[in-house]
Amino acid sequence: KRRETGYLEGGGYLVSWCFGHLAELASAETYNEAYAKWRYDDLPILPEPWQMVVSKDKKKQFDVLKSLMNRADVDYLVNGCDAGREGELIFKRVYDLAGCQKPVKRLWISSMEDEAIQKGFQTLKDGKEYAGLCNAAVCRAQADWLIGMNATRAYTTRYFKRLVVGRVQTPTLAMLTERKEKIEHFKKEAYYKVSLSDGKLTVTSENIQSETDADELRKLCDGTEALVTRVKREQKKTFPPKLYDLTGLQREANRFFGYTAQKTLDMLQELTTV
């Protein structure tokens, strides 16, 4: 219930936060000053061991976290970062750089409603249970660095023009380009379907490119009997959608109206007050 610089304190807890990734993988020149100049002959650059650095504009908050993590009266840490791979990575980087070795518990929630948060604290998990997810995040980050750093430098120095290459953006761009090419050079192609009907039930074949093949299939069906081997009936129930939690409402408001999360929160609080 007391606000301090960079954290809150009360009820036996210290609560602090990260601004996205406080720490990040070091740039190439950190490993060797010669890498500051891009040269094809220096590739590939393969860090060993990997080094982390704290973003300059976020160092103040990192120092706060480091101090809190290593306080003598802190018995264990609760990782309350986003419930996902990136949340694990954000926490691990700060934890490792702070030199902390205290036990970690995991708050795993996807809703910011009070009830969901309280339930999450009542069912805290051992942080070690998410080691695999954390390792996956580390691998993803290192893969991004290796491909982005080396491929970007390779293409740029070979073609004398800055060409940015990334693990995700490059294949995605290739897919978009391929799709665009198909649309721009689209050619209509005829196809055929064969339908079988008894007046009540109709069964239709998949697309058949050859008219001859389609006609042959039609002839095979003409004058013959079709046997229904199985009839499957299912009874399904559709329940009304649940009421929005705050996160879901903010997501929908942004999708439909372009509202920021803060604007949605402000509007909701105003309605609640009214």
XYZ file of N, CA and C in Angstrom:
822
model
N 0.816 -1.212 0.000
C 0.000 0.000 0.000
C 0.849 1.261 0.000
N 2.153 1.091 -0.064
C 3.055 2.242 -0.068
C 3.841 2.253 -1.370
N 3.838 3.373 -2.050
C 4.546 3.478 -3.329
C 5.952 4.031 -3.103
N 6.927 3.287 -3.595
C 8.323 3.715 -3.531
C 8.821 3.945 -4.954
N 10.061 4.298 -5.097
C 10.632 4.536 -6.419
C 10.826 3.217 -7.166
N 9.968 2.969 -8.135
C 10.102 1.773 -8.962
C 9.427 0.536 -8.418
N 8.711 0.644 -7.298
C 8.018 -0.534 -6.785
C 6.959 -0.125 -5.764
N 6.097 -1.112 -5.429
C 5.068 -0.930 -4.405
C 5.356 -1.898 -3.270
N 4.939 -1.540 -2.062
C 5.191 -2.404 -0.916
C 3.965 -2.437 -0.027
N 3.657 -3.638 0.502
C 2.528 -3.768 1.412
C 2.044 -5.190 1.495
N 1.481 -5.556 2.632
C 0.922 -6.898 2.808
C 1.955 -8.003 2.715
N 3.195 -7.683 3.008
C 4.248 -8.700 2.948
C 4.826 -8.915 1.569
N 4.426 -8.075 0.607
C 4.918 -8.223 -0.763
C 5.648 -6.959 -1.225
N 6.591 -7.163 -2.108
C 7.216 -6.086 -2.876
C 6.800 -6.324 -4.321
N 6.214 -5.341 -4.960
C 5.740 -5.507 -6.339
C 6.460 -4.521 -7.243
N 7.165 -5.054 -8.226
C 7.854 -4.196 -9.180
C 7.559 -4.682 -10.585
N 8.160 -4.073 -11.578
C 7.762 -4.341 -12.956
C 8.924 -4.145 -13.924
N 8.719 -4.670 -15.124
C 9.661 -4.477 -16.230
C 8.989 -3.605 -17.286
N 9.788 -2.879 -18.035
C 9.272 -2.130 -19.184
C 9.654 -2.918 -20.432
N 8.864 -3.950 -20.744
C 9.266 -4.812 -21.853
C 10.542 -5.547 -21.469
N 11.438 -5.701 -22.429
C 12.719 -6.363 -22.164
C 13.698 -5.358 -21.571
N 13.961 -5.474 -20.270
C 14.957 -4.590 -19.647
C 16.355 -4.961 -20.128
N 16.561 -6.242 -20.378
C 17.868 -6.722 -20.837
C 17.722 -7.336 -22.226
N 18.804 -7.281 -22.990
C 18.776 -7.814 -24.352
C 20.129 -8.406 -24.696
N 20.160 -9.198 -25.752
C 21.422 -9.786 -26.197
C 22.360 -8.692 -26.681
N 23.618 -8.811 -26.314
C 24.612 -7.794 -26.673
C 24.824 -7.739 -28.181
N 25.171 -6.566 -28.679
C 25.445 -6.398 -30.105
C 26.775 -7.042 -30.467
N 27.019 -7.216 -31.746
C 28.214 -7.930 -32.215
C 29.508 -7.278 -31.742
N 29.559 -5.931 -31.769
C 30.804 -5.249 -31.395
C 31.158 -5.414 -29.926
N 30.210 -5.889 -29.120
C 30.498 -6.160 -27.713
C 31.488 -7.318 -27.591
N 31.408 -8.264 -28.502
C 32.293 -9.429 -28.482
C 33.654 -9.123 -29.101
N 33.637 -8.224 -30.081
C 34.890 -7.864 -30.757
C 34.708 -6.478 -31.388
N 35.549 -5.537 -31.025
C 35.411 -4.172 -31.537
C 35.487 -4.120 -33.059
N 36.164 -5.101 -33.654
C 36.306 -5.131 -35.112
C 34.958 -5.324 -35.801
N 33.985 -5.911 -35.084
C 32.663 -6.155 -35.676
C 31.844 -4.882 -35.850
N 32.343 -3.772 -35.317
C 31.628 -2.504 -35.496
C 31.571 -2.142 -36.982
N 32.560 -2.585 -37.728
C 32.573 -2.386 -39.173
C 32.100 -3.670 -39.844
N 31.118 -3.540 -40.727
C 30.547 -4.717 -41.374
C 31.469 -5.226 -42.479
N 31.948 -6.461 -42.327
C 32.803 -7.074 -43.340
C 32.352 -8.509 -43.566
N 32.261 -8.891 -44.806
C 31.802 -10.227 -45.167
C 32.737 -11.305 -44.613
N 34.023 -11.020 -44.583
C 35.010 -12.014 -44.148
C 34.902 -12.346 -42.662
N 34.226 -11.491 -41.888
C 34.083 -11.752 -40.455
C 32.954 -12.736 -40.141
N 32.165 -13.057 -41.134
C 30.994 -13.903 -40.912
C 31.350 -15.383 -41.005
N 30.651 -16.258 -40.281
C 29.557 -15.921 -39.357
C 30.067 -15.494 -37.985
N 29.302 -14.657 -37.316
C 29.602 -14.233 -35.951
C 28.815 -15.148 -35.017
N 29.535 -15.913 -34.207
C 28.906 -16.907 -33.333
C 29.345 -16.657 -31.885
N 28.550 -15.944 -31.106
C 28.922 -15.598 -29.724
C 29.129 -16.838 -28.851
N 30.168 -16.821 -28.061
C 30.419 -17.908 -27.122
C 31.311 -17.389 -25.989
N 30.801 -17.220 -24.802
C 29.399 -17.409 -24.415
C 28.551 -16.180 -24.781
N 27.237 -16.338 -24.732
C 26.341 -15.234 -25.018
C 26.394 -14.206 -23.890
N 26.309 -12.948 -24.264
C 26.335 -11.873 -23.264
C 25.041 -11.068 -23.326
N 24.611 -10.599 -22.147
C 23.419 -9.778 -22.039
C 23.812 -8.376 -21.591
N 23.058 -7.398 -22.035
C 23.271 -6.018 -21.598
C 21.919 -5.410 -21.230
N 21.960 -4.430 -20.350
C 20.750 -3.723 -19.942
C 20.577 -2.498 -20.822
N 19.380 -2.299 -21.335
C 19.109 -1.124 -22.152
C 19.413 0.136 -21.346
N 20.081 1.103 -21.971
C 20.497 2.310 -21.250
C 19.314 3.071 -20.668
N 18.216 3.130 -21.431
C 17.066 3.902 -20.963
C 16.247 3.151 -19.913
N 16.640 1.907 -19.604
C 15.895 1.128 -18.625
C 16.764 0.689 -17.444
N 17.989 1.195 -17.384
C 18.919 0.760 -16.351
C 18.433 1.114 -14.947
N 17.775 2.264 -14.810
C 17.300 2.684 -13.498
C 16.323 1.669 -12.921
N 15.386 1.194 -13.743
C 14.412 0.218 -13.266
C 15.071 -1.135 -13.026
N 16.059 -1.491 -13.843
C 16.771 -2.744 -13.612
C 17.477 -2.720 -12.264
N 18.104 -1.591 -11.938
C 18.799 -1.477 -10.652
C 17.830 -1.637 -9.488
N 16.614 -1.122 -9.660
C 15.582 -1.285 -8.621
C 15.271 -2.764 -8.433
N 15.038 -3.470 -9.552
C 14.720 -4.894 -9.488
C 15.869 -5.709 -8.890
N 17.060 -5.395 -9.302
C 18.231 -6.114 -8.779
C 18.340 -5.949 -7.279
N 18.116 -4.730 -6.814
C 18.190 -4.458 -5.376
C 17.105 -5.213 -4.623
N 15.875 -5.215 -5.165
C 14.764 -5.899 -4.496
C 14.972 -7.408 -4.467
N 15.432 -7.958 -5.598
C 15.630 -9.402 -5.684
C 16.638 -9.908 -4.649
N 17.629 -9.088 -4.369
C 18.710 -9.525 -3.484
C 18.582 -8.992 -2.063
N 17.415 -8.421 -1.738
C 17.192 -7.967 -0.376
C 17.178 -9.144 0.583
N 17.744 -8.942 1.764
C 17.863 -10.035 2.732
C 16.503 -10.530 3.220
N 15.500 -9.648 3.221
C 14.191 -10.054 3.745
C 13.286 -10.669 2.681
N 13.805 -10.874 1.467
C 13.028 -11.505 0.395
C 13.366 -12.996 0.359
N 12.351 -13.833 0.619
C 12.572 -15.280 0.678
C 12.490 -15.944 -0.686
N 11.576 -15.464 -1.538
C 11.410 -16.049 -2.868
C 10.818 -15.005 -3.805
N 10.856 -15.284 -5.095
C 10.338 -14.367 -6.104
C 9.096 -14.972 -6.746
N 8.195 -14.118 -7.176
C 7.027 -14.544 -7.942
C 7.138 -13.929 -9.331
N 7.280 -14.783 -10.320
C 7.330 -14.314 -11.704
C 5.904 -14.057 -12.166
N 5.538 -12.794 -12.288
C 4.193 -12.426 -12.714
C 4.171 -11.845 -14.116
N 5.206 -12.131 -14.906
C 5.239 -11.634 -16.292
C 4.158 -12.334 -17.116
N 3.976 -11.897 -18.347
C 2.942 -12.471 -19.211
C 3.010 -13.997 -19.220
N 1.859 -14.631 -19.233
C 1.791 -16.092 -19.245
C 2.101 -16.598 -20.646
N 3.378 -16.781 -20.931
C 3.796 -17.230 -22.254
C 5.303 -17.257 -22.353
N 5.775 -17.602 -23.528
C 7.215 -17.748 -23.756
C 7.982 -16.459 -23.506
N 7.462 -15.328 -24.021
C 8.175 -14.063 -23.869
C 8.204 -13.613 -22.412
N 7.130 -13.909 -21.679
C 7.121 -13.562 -20.263
C 8.218 -14.286 -19.512
N 8.430 -15.550 -19.869
C 9.510 -16.319 -19.255
C 10.872 -15.713 -19.565
N 11.046 -15.269 -20.797
C 12.331 -14.713 -21.217
C 12.612 -13.378 -20.529
N 11.604 -12.519 -20.441
C 11.774 -11.219 -19.786
C 12.248 -11.420 -18.345
N 11.606 -12.358 -17.644
C 11.965 -12.605 -16.244
C 13.363 -13.212 -16.131
N 13.656 -14.204 -16.960
C 14.942 -14.909 -16.862
C 16.122 -13.960 -17.058
N 15.994 -13.063 -18.023
C 17.102 -12.156 -18.293
C 17.404 -11.262 -17.100
N 16.357 -10.733 -16.481
C 16.560 -9.881 -15.313
C 17.095 -10.710 -14.142
N 16.522 -11.875 -13.940
C 16.913 -12.770 -12.855
C 18.394 -13.143 -12.952
N 18.828 -13.523 -14.150
C 20.220 -13.931 -14.346
C 21.177 -12.754 -14.190
N 20.846 -11.622 -14.805
C 21.735 -10.461 -14.726
C 21.824 -9.900 -13.306
N 20.754 -10.074 -12.551
C 20.762 -9.591 -11.168
C 21.578 -10.517 -10.268
N 21.990 -11.661 -10.790
C 22.772 -12.613 -10.010
C 21.965 -13.240 -8.892
N 20.666 -13.323 -9.083
C 19.775 -13.851 -8.046
C 19.675 -15.372 -8.150
N 19.626 -16.035 -6.982
C 19.504 -17.483 -6.974
C 18.403 -17.953 -6.017
N 17.505 -17.060 -5.707
C 16.418 -17.400 -4.786
C 15.348 -18.210 -5.512
N 14.560 -18.986 -4.769
C 13.496 -19.784 -5.398
C 12.504 -18.892 -6.141
N 11.931 -19.463 -7.220
C 10.978 -18.709 -8.041
C 9.649 -19.459 -8.112
N 8.569 -18.730 -7.885
C 7.227 -19.270 -8.084
C 6.603 -18.544 -9.262
N 5.685 -19.225 -9.950
C 5.124 -18.664 -11.179
C 3.652 -18.325 -11.005
N 3.305 -17.071 -11.269
C 1.911 -16.632 -11.323
C 1.472 -16.730 -12.776
N 0.599 -17.689 -13.063
C 0.208 -17.965 -14.457
C -1.258 -17.597 -14.639
N -1.520 -16.407 -15.146
C -2.901 -15.950 -15.347
C -3.016 -15.296 -16.720
N -4.222 -15.330 -17.281
C -4.464 -14.704 -18.577
C -5.549 -13.640 -18.478
N -6.047 -13.400 -17.272
C -7.073 -12.384 -17.059
C -6.613 -11.443 -15.946
N -6.989 -10.177 -16.063
C -6.604 -9.195 -15.056
C -7.753 -8.900 -14.085
N -8.784 -9.734 -14.100
C -9.859 -9.579 -13.129
C -9.350 -9.955 -11.739
N -9.875 -9.289 -10.722
C -9.428 -9.537 -9.349
C -9.523 -11.011 -8.972
N -10.645 -11.637 -9.333
C -10.860 -13.038 -8.982
C -9.797 -13.931 -9.605
N -9.453 -13.659 -10.869
C -8.446 -14.466 -11.561
C -7.071 -14.281 -10.925
N -6.752 -13.051 -10.537
C -5.452 -12.772 -9.910
C -5.364 -13.469 -8.559
N -6.426 -13.386 -7.768
C -6.435 -14.027 -6.450
C -6.294 -15.543 -6.578
N -7.002 -16.118 -7.549
C -6.912 -17.560 -7.766
C -5.500 -17.944 -8.191
N -4.883 -17.088 -9.010
C -3.525 -17.358 -9.456
C -2.544 -17.392 -8.300
N -2.708 -16.475 -7.356
C -1.806 -16.447 -6.204
C -2.062 -17.627 -5.265
N -3.272 -18.143 -5.275
C -3.584 -19.301 -4.439
C -3.031 -20.593 -5.020
N -2.704 -20.557 -6.327
C -2.214 -21.770 -7.008
C -0.878 -21.498 -7.687
N 0.016 -20.818 -7.013
C 1.337 -20.533 -7.576
C 2.070 -21.832 -7.902
N 2.751 -21.854 -9.046
C 3.485 -23.034 -9.483
C 4.982 -22.860 -9.195
N 5.684 -23.956 -9.182
C 7.137 -23.905 -9.079
C 7.690 -23.400 -10.410
N 8.539 -22.398 -10.380
C 9.086 -21.828 -11.601
C 9.794 -22.844 -12.473
N 10.314 -23.921 -11.857
C 11.045 -24.937 -12.617
C 10.136 -25.680 -13.591
N 8.825 -25.675 -13.337
C 7.893 -26.367 -14.221
C 7.853 -25.739 -15.613
N 8.319 -24.498 -15.711
C 8.271 -23.785 -16.988
C 9.663 -23.650 -17.615
N 10.589 -24.492 -17.154
C 11.960 -24.432 -17.667
C 12.008 -24.684 -19.169
N 11.203 -25.637 -19.649
C 11.193 -25.942 -21.080
C 10.731 -24.756 -21.903
N 9.684 -24.085 -21.438
C 9.171 -22.912 -22.139
C 10.193 -21.792 -22.127
N 10.879 -21.665 -21.006
C 11.921 -20.642 -20.889
C 13.076 -20.927 -21.844
N 13.497 -22.186 -21.904
C 14.591 -22.553 -22.811
C 14.197 -22.316 -24.273
N 12.919 -22.571 -24.590
C 12.442 -22.312 -25.951
C 12.550 -20.834 -26.280
N 12.245 -19.985 -25.306
C 12.336 -18.537 -25.513
C 13.781 -18.113 -25.736
N 14.693 -18.705 -24.968
C 16.122 -18.387 -25.124
C 16.592 -18.809 -26.514
N 16.203 -20.007 -26.958
C 16.588 -20.491 -28.291
C 16.043 -19.581 -29.385
N 14.784 -19.167 -29.229
C 14.173 -18.275 -30.220
C 14.935 -16.976 -30.313
N 15.290 -16.397 -29.167
C 16.003 -15.118 -29.151
C 17.392 -15.253 -29.788
N 18.076 -16.336 -29.473
C 19.416 -16.539 -30.034
C 19.347 -16.806 -31.538
N 18.316 -17.531 -31.973
C 18.137 -17.785 -33.410
C 17.880 -16.473 -34.142
N 17.050 -15.618 -33.555
C 16.788 -14.305 -34.153
C 18.089 -13.523 -34.323
N 18.913 -13.556 -33.280
C 20.173 -12.812 -33.309
C 21.099 -13.380 -34.380
N 21.283 -14.691 -34.376
C 22.224 -15.325 -35.316
C 21.820 -15.083 -36.768
N 20.536 -15.296 -37.065
C 20.077 -15.124 -38.447
C 20.045 -13.659 -38.835
N 19.478 -12.836 -37.955
C 19.374 -11.415 -38.271
C 20.731 -10.747 -38.419
N 21.622 -10.996 -37.468
C 22.929 -10.353 -37.479
C 23.776 -10.820 -38.667
N 23.855 -12.121 -38.867
C 24.732 -12.653 -39.916
C 24.153 -12.484 -41.318
N 22.875 -12.819 -41.491
C 22.281 -12.726 -42.825
C 22.168 -11.283 -43.291
N 21.813 -10.380 -42.386
C 21.705 -8.964 -42.755
C 23.058 -8.422 -43.199
N 24.098 -8.755 -42.452
C 25.441 -8.294 -42.824
C 25.903 -8.949 -44.120
N 25.568 -10.221 -44.284
C 25.996 -10.934 -45.500
C 25.365 -10.315 -46.744
N 24.064 -10.126 -46.727
C 23.376 -9.566 -47.905
C 23.785 -8.113 -48.146
N 23.913 -7.353 -47.050
C 24.255 -5.931 -47.202
C 25.649 -5.743 -47.788
N 26.625 -6.513 -47.305
C 27.996 -6.368 -47.811
C 28.166 -6.974 -49.194
N 27.316 -7.933 -49.553
C 27.430 -8.548 -50.872
C 26.780 -7.696 -51.962
N 25.679 -7.025 -51.634
C 24.926 -6.275 -52.640
C 25.019 -4.765 -52.453
N 25.847 -4.332 -51.474
C 26.141 -2.906 -51.280
C 24.873 -2.079 -51.084
N 23.937 -2.653 -50.403
C 22.682 -1.973 -50.081
C 22.133 -2.612 -48.816
N 21.654 -1.792 -47.900
C 21.170 -2.347 -46.631
C 19.943 -3.230 -46.882
N 20.124 -4.516 -46.645
C 19.061 -5.499 -46.818
C 18.864 -6.212 -45.485
N 17.756 -5.928 -44.829
C 17.494 -6.492 -43.505
C 16.850 -7.869 -43.644
N 17.471 -8.856 -43.015
C 16.988 -10.232 -43.067
C 16.641 -10.680 -41.654
N 15.513 -11.348 -41.506
C 15.104 -11.819 -40.186
C 14.528 -13.213 -40.235
N 14.543 -13.893 -39.098
C 14.051 -15.266 -39.014
C 12.571 -15.346 -39.359
N 11.788 -14.352 -38.980
C 10.349 -14.361 -39.223
C 9.971 -13.464 -40.391
N 10.514 -12.235 -40.399
C 10.059 -11.263 -41.393
C 10.405 -11.664 -42.819
N 11.550 -12.308 -43.025
C 11.957 -12.643 -44.383
C 11.084 -13.730 -45.008
N 10.873 -14.887 -44.330
C 9.974 -15.884 -44.933
C 8.533 -15.381 -45.046
N 8.112 -14.529 -44.094
C 6.754 -13.969 -44.181
C 6.636 -13.065 -45.399
N 7.653 -12.246 -45.623
C 7.662 -11.372 -46.788
C 7.674 -12.196 -48.075
N 8.414 -13.292 -48.050
C 8.466 -14.173 -49.230
C 7.081 -14.762 -49.528
N 6.362 -15.155 -48.478
C 5.018 -15.707 -48.654
C 4.071 -14.660 -49.231
N 4.175 -13.423 -48.723
C 3.321 -12.345 -49.219
C 3.627 -12.041 -50.688
N 4.912 -12.041 -51.015
C 5.328 -11.768 -52.392
C 4.848 -12.863 -53.332
N 4.992 -14.104 -52.888
C 4.538 -15.239 -53.706
C 3.031 -15.160 -53.937
N 2.295 -14.810 -52.883
C 0.845 -14.697 -53.012
C 0.457 -13.565 -53.955
N 1.180 -12.455 -53.843
C 0.914 -11.322 -54.726
C 1.158 -11.698 -56.181
N 2.230 -12.439 -56.427
C 2.549 -12.876 -57.785
C 1.433 -13.759 -58.346
N 0.928 -14.661 -57.511
C -0.143 -15.549 -57.963
C -1.408 -14.760 -58.301
N -1.703 -13.749 -57.496
C -2.904 -12.936 -57.743
C -2.755 -12.138 -59.033
N -1.572 -11.527 -59.204
C -1.357 -10.678 -60.384
C -1.302 -11.489 -61.666
N -0.881 -12.743 -61.579
C -0.756 -13.570 -62.779
C -1.753 -14.727 -62.763
N -2.856 -14.501 -62.092
C -3.863 -15.553 -61.968
C -4.493 -15.875 -63.327
N -4.618 -17.147 -63.589
C -5.262 -17.600 -64.818
C -6.426 -18.506 -64.454
N -7.562 -18.224 -65.053
C -8.744 -19.026 -64.778
C -8.563 -20.437 -65.329
N -8.951 -21.395 -64.537
C -8.879 -22.785 -64.969
C -10.231 -23.446 -64.710
N -10.752 -24.109 -65.724
C -12.034 -24.786 -65.574
C -11.871 -26.046 -64.734
N -12.878 -26.332 -63.942
C -12.875 -27.585 -63.200
C -14.311 -28.120 -63.172
N -14.446 -29.372 -62.820
C -15.742 -30.039 -62.896
C -16.035 -30.757 -61.586
N -17.328 -30.875 -61.285
C -17.784 -31.601 -60.110
C -18.856 -32.602 -60.540
N -18.903 -33.701 -59.864
C -19.928 -34.705 -60.128
C -20.789 -34.821 -58.871
N -22.116 -34.693 -59.039
C -23.035 -34.761 -57.909
C -23.929 -35.981 -58.025
N -24.173 -36.598 -56.877
C -25.041 -37.764 -56.801
C -26.165 -37.438 -55.827
N -27.410 -37.567 -56.258
C -28.533 -37.170 -55.403
C -29.693 -38.138 -55.538
N -30.397 -38.373 -54.411
C -31.629 -39.176 -54.447
C -32.838 -38.287 -54.187
N -32.667 -36.986 -54.262
C -33.742 -36.049 -54.023
C -33.742 -35.489 -52.619
N -33.132 -36.225 -51.687
C -33.054 -35.762 -50.302
C -31.600 -35.505 -49.885
N -30.749 -36.415 -50.279
C -29.335 -36.323 -49.920
C -28.500 -36.111 -51.171
N -27.588 -35.157 -51.124
C -26.723 -34.876 -52.273
C -25.267 -34.993 -51.851
N -24.502 -35.715 -52.629
C -23.066 -35.864 -52.389
C -22.332 -35.319 -53.604
N -21.337 -34.460 -53.370
C -20.614 -33.822 -54.466
C -19.136 -34.147 -54.382
N -18.550 -34.434 -55.519
C -17.127 -34.770 -55.565
C -16.268 -33.533 -55.350
N -14.974 -33.752 -55.189
C -14.022 -32.651 -55.144
C -13.845 -32.112 -56.562
N -13.097 -31.006 -56.693
C -12.838 -30.434 -58.019
C -12.052 -31.423 -58.881
N -12.521 -31.603 -60.107
C -11.847 -32.489 -61.061
C -11.392 -31.652 -62.243
N -10.096 -31.651 -62.519
C -9.546 -30.776 -63.557
C -9.919 -31.226 -64.968
N -10.027 -32.516 -65.159
C -10.276 -33.054 -66.504
C -11.760 -33.325 -66.709
N -12.328 -32.778 -67.792
C -13.727 -33.032 -68.121
C -13.934 -34.510 -68.442
N -12.947 -35.116 -69.081
C -13.041 -36.533 -69.432
C -13.148 -37.394 -68.179
N -12.313 -37.089 -67.165
C -12.344 -37.852 -65.916
C -13.671 -37.649 -65.194
N -14.171 -36.421 -65.219
C -15.448 -36.140 -64.566
C -16.582 -36.895 -65.253
N -16.543 -36.903 -66.574
C -17.587 -37.591 -67.325
C -17.518 -39.098 -67.096
N -16.323 -39.618 -66.974
C -16.140 -41.046 -66.726
C -16.722 -41.425 -65.366
N -16.510 -40.548 -64.376
C -17.060 -40.798 -63.052
C -18.592 -40.762 -63.085
N -19.135 -39.843 -63.859
C -20.597 -39.746 -63.991
C -21.173 -41.025 -64.604
N -20.495 -41.520 -65.638
C -20.972 -42.734 -66.311
C -20.927 -43.938 -65.365
N -19.895 -43.970 -64.525
C -19.779 -45.089 -63.592
C -20.931 -45.091 -62.579
N -21.445 -43.898 -62.281
C -22.531 -43.779 -61.293
C -23.911 -43.967 -61.908
N -24.050 -43.653 -63.185
C -25.360 -43.742 -63.838
C -25.906 -45.176 -63.790
N -27.170 -45.283 -63.346
C -27.826 -46.591 -63.363
C -27.372 -47.525 -62.266
N -26.584 -47.062 -61.350
C -26.110 -47.919 -60.254
C -26.706 -47.445 -58.937
N -26.561 -48.271 -57.924
C -27.078 -47.927 -56.609
C -25.935 -47.503 -55.697
N -26.237 -46.533 -54.843
C -25.265 -46.094 -53.840
C -25.729 -46.590 -52.483
N -24.830 -47.106 -51.708
C -25.161 -47.658 -50.400
C -24.627 -46.737 -49.304
N -25.518 -46.286 -48.443
C -25.115 -45.483 -47.282
C -24.669 -46.433 -46.197
N -23.415 -46.372 -45.849
C -22.849 -47.335 -44.896
C -22.920 -46.846 -43.454
N -23.061 -45.530 -43.258
C -23.092 -45.054 -41.881
C -23.823 -43.722 -41.807
N -24.621 -43.540 -40.788
C -25.290 -42.280 -40.515
C -24.907 -41.852 -39.103
N -24.404 -40.672 -38.989
C -23.952 -40.187 -37.684
C -24.754 -38.964 -37.282
N -25.361 -39.036 -36.108
C -26.111 -37.902 -35.582
C -25.447 -37.419 -34.295
N -25.367 -36.119 -34.148
C -24.765 -35.537 -32.957
C -25.668 -34.453 -32.397
N -25.766 -34.406 -31.090
C -26.502 -33.339 -30.439
C -25.488 -32.430 -29.761
N -25.499 -31.168 -30.122
C -24.525 -30.231 -29.589
C -25.224 -29.108 -28.837
N -24.555 -28.638 -27.804
C -25.067 -27.508 -27.043
C -24.169 -26.297 -27.262
N -24.783 -25.176 -27.494
C -24.028 -23.931 -27.648
C -24.393 -23.005 -26.502
N -23.399 -22.690 -25.702
C -23.632 -21.833 -24.545
C -23.402 -20.371 -24.910
N -24.091 -19.457 -24.268
C -23.862 -18.035 -24.541
C -22.446 -17.642 -24.139
N -21.849 -16.701 -24.844
C -20.474 -16.305 -24.503
C -20.409 -15.700 -23.105
N -19.271 -15.901 -22.452
C -19.087 -15.350 -21.117
C -18.907 -13.834 -21.200
N -19.157 -13.178 -20.087
C -18.952 -11.737 -20.038
C -17.473 -11.425 -20.220
N -17.181 -10.246 -20.732
C -15.790 -9.837 -20.951
C -15.047 -9.689 -19.628
N -13.776 -10.089 -19.624
C -12.892 -9.607 -18.575
C -12.198 -8.372 -19.140
N -11.408 -7.699 -18.352
C -10.824 -6.431 -18.779
C -9.941 -6.596 -20.018
N -9.092 -7.636 -19.997
C -8.167 -7.846 -21.117
C -8.924 -8.108 -22.417
N -9.969 -8.955 -22.333
C -10.747 -9.260 -23.532
C -11.472 -8.047 -24.072
N -12.002 -7.226 -23.167
C -12.702 -6.017 -23.585
C -11.743 -5.035 -24.260
N -10.548 -4.891 -23.696
C -9.554 -3.990 -24.286
C -9.136 -4.475 -25.673
N -9.007 -5.782 -25.825
C -8.604 -6.339 -27.117
C -9.674 -6.081 -28.189
N -10.948 -6.297 -27.821
C -12.035 -6.090 -28.769
C -12.213 -4.613 -29.104
N -12.067 -3.747 -28.103
C -12.212 -2.309 -28.338
C -11.123 -1.797 -29.273
N -9.947 -2.383 -29.155
C -8.862 -1.987 -30.056
C -9.114 -2.497 -31.461
N -9.649 -3.724 -31.575
C -9.880 -4.327 -32.889
C -10.984 -3.608 -33.654
N -12.058 -3.256 -32.969
C -13.205 -2.653 -33.644
C -13.128 -1.123 -33.746
N -12.568 -0.485 -32.705
C -12.599 0.975 -32.670
C -11.218 1.630 -32.616
N -10.158 0.823 -32.481
C -8.817 1.389 -32.433
C -8.471 2.032 -31.106
N -9.252 1.745 -30.052
C -8.983 2.335 -28.740
C -7.726 1.717 -28.128
N -6.971 2.529 -27.408
C -5.840 2.006 -26.644
C -6.377 1.314 -25.398
N -5.532 0.488 -24.784
C -5.952 -0.213 -23.568
C -6.305 0.781 -22.467
N -5.524 1.865 -22.373
C -5.765 2.867 -21.335
C -7.091 3.587 -21.558
N -7.403 3.897 -22.820
C -8.659 4.590 -23.112
C -9.851 3.704 -22.758
N -9.763 2.426 -23.081
C -10.847 1.501 -22.744
C -11.024 1.422 -21.232
N -9.904 1.357 -20.508
C -9.957 1.300 -19.050
C -10.596 2.554 -18.475
N -10.198 3.726 -19.004
C -10.757 4.989 -18.517
C -12.265 5.047 -18.751
N -12.703 4.635 -19.943
C -14.130 4.643 -20.259
C -14.914 3.691 -19.356
N -14.319 2.516 -19.113
C -14.980 1.521 -18.270
C -15.127 2.027 -16.843
N -14.069 2.658 -16.330
C -14.113 3.183 -14.973
C -15.126 4.306 -14.846
N -15.244 5.130 -15.902
C -16.219 6.195 -15.895
C -17.642 5.646 -15.866
N -17.878 4.584 -16.651
C -19.196 3.946 -16.664
C -19.509 3.333 -15.302
N -18.493 2.724 -14.687
C -18.686 2.093 -13.380
C -19.055 3.156 -12.337
N -18.395 4.308 -12.452
C -18.665 5.410 -11.510
C -20.082 5.917 -11.662
N -20.507 6.064 -12.943
C -21.859 6.524 -13.220
C -22.891 5.547 -12.667
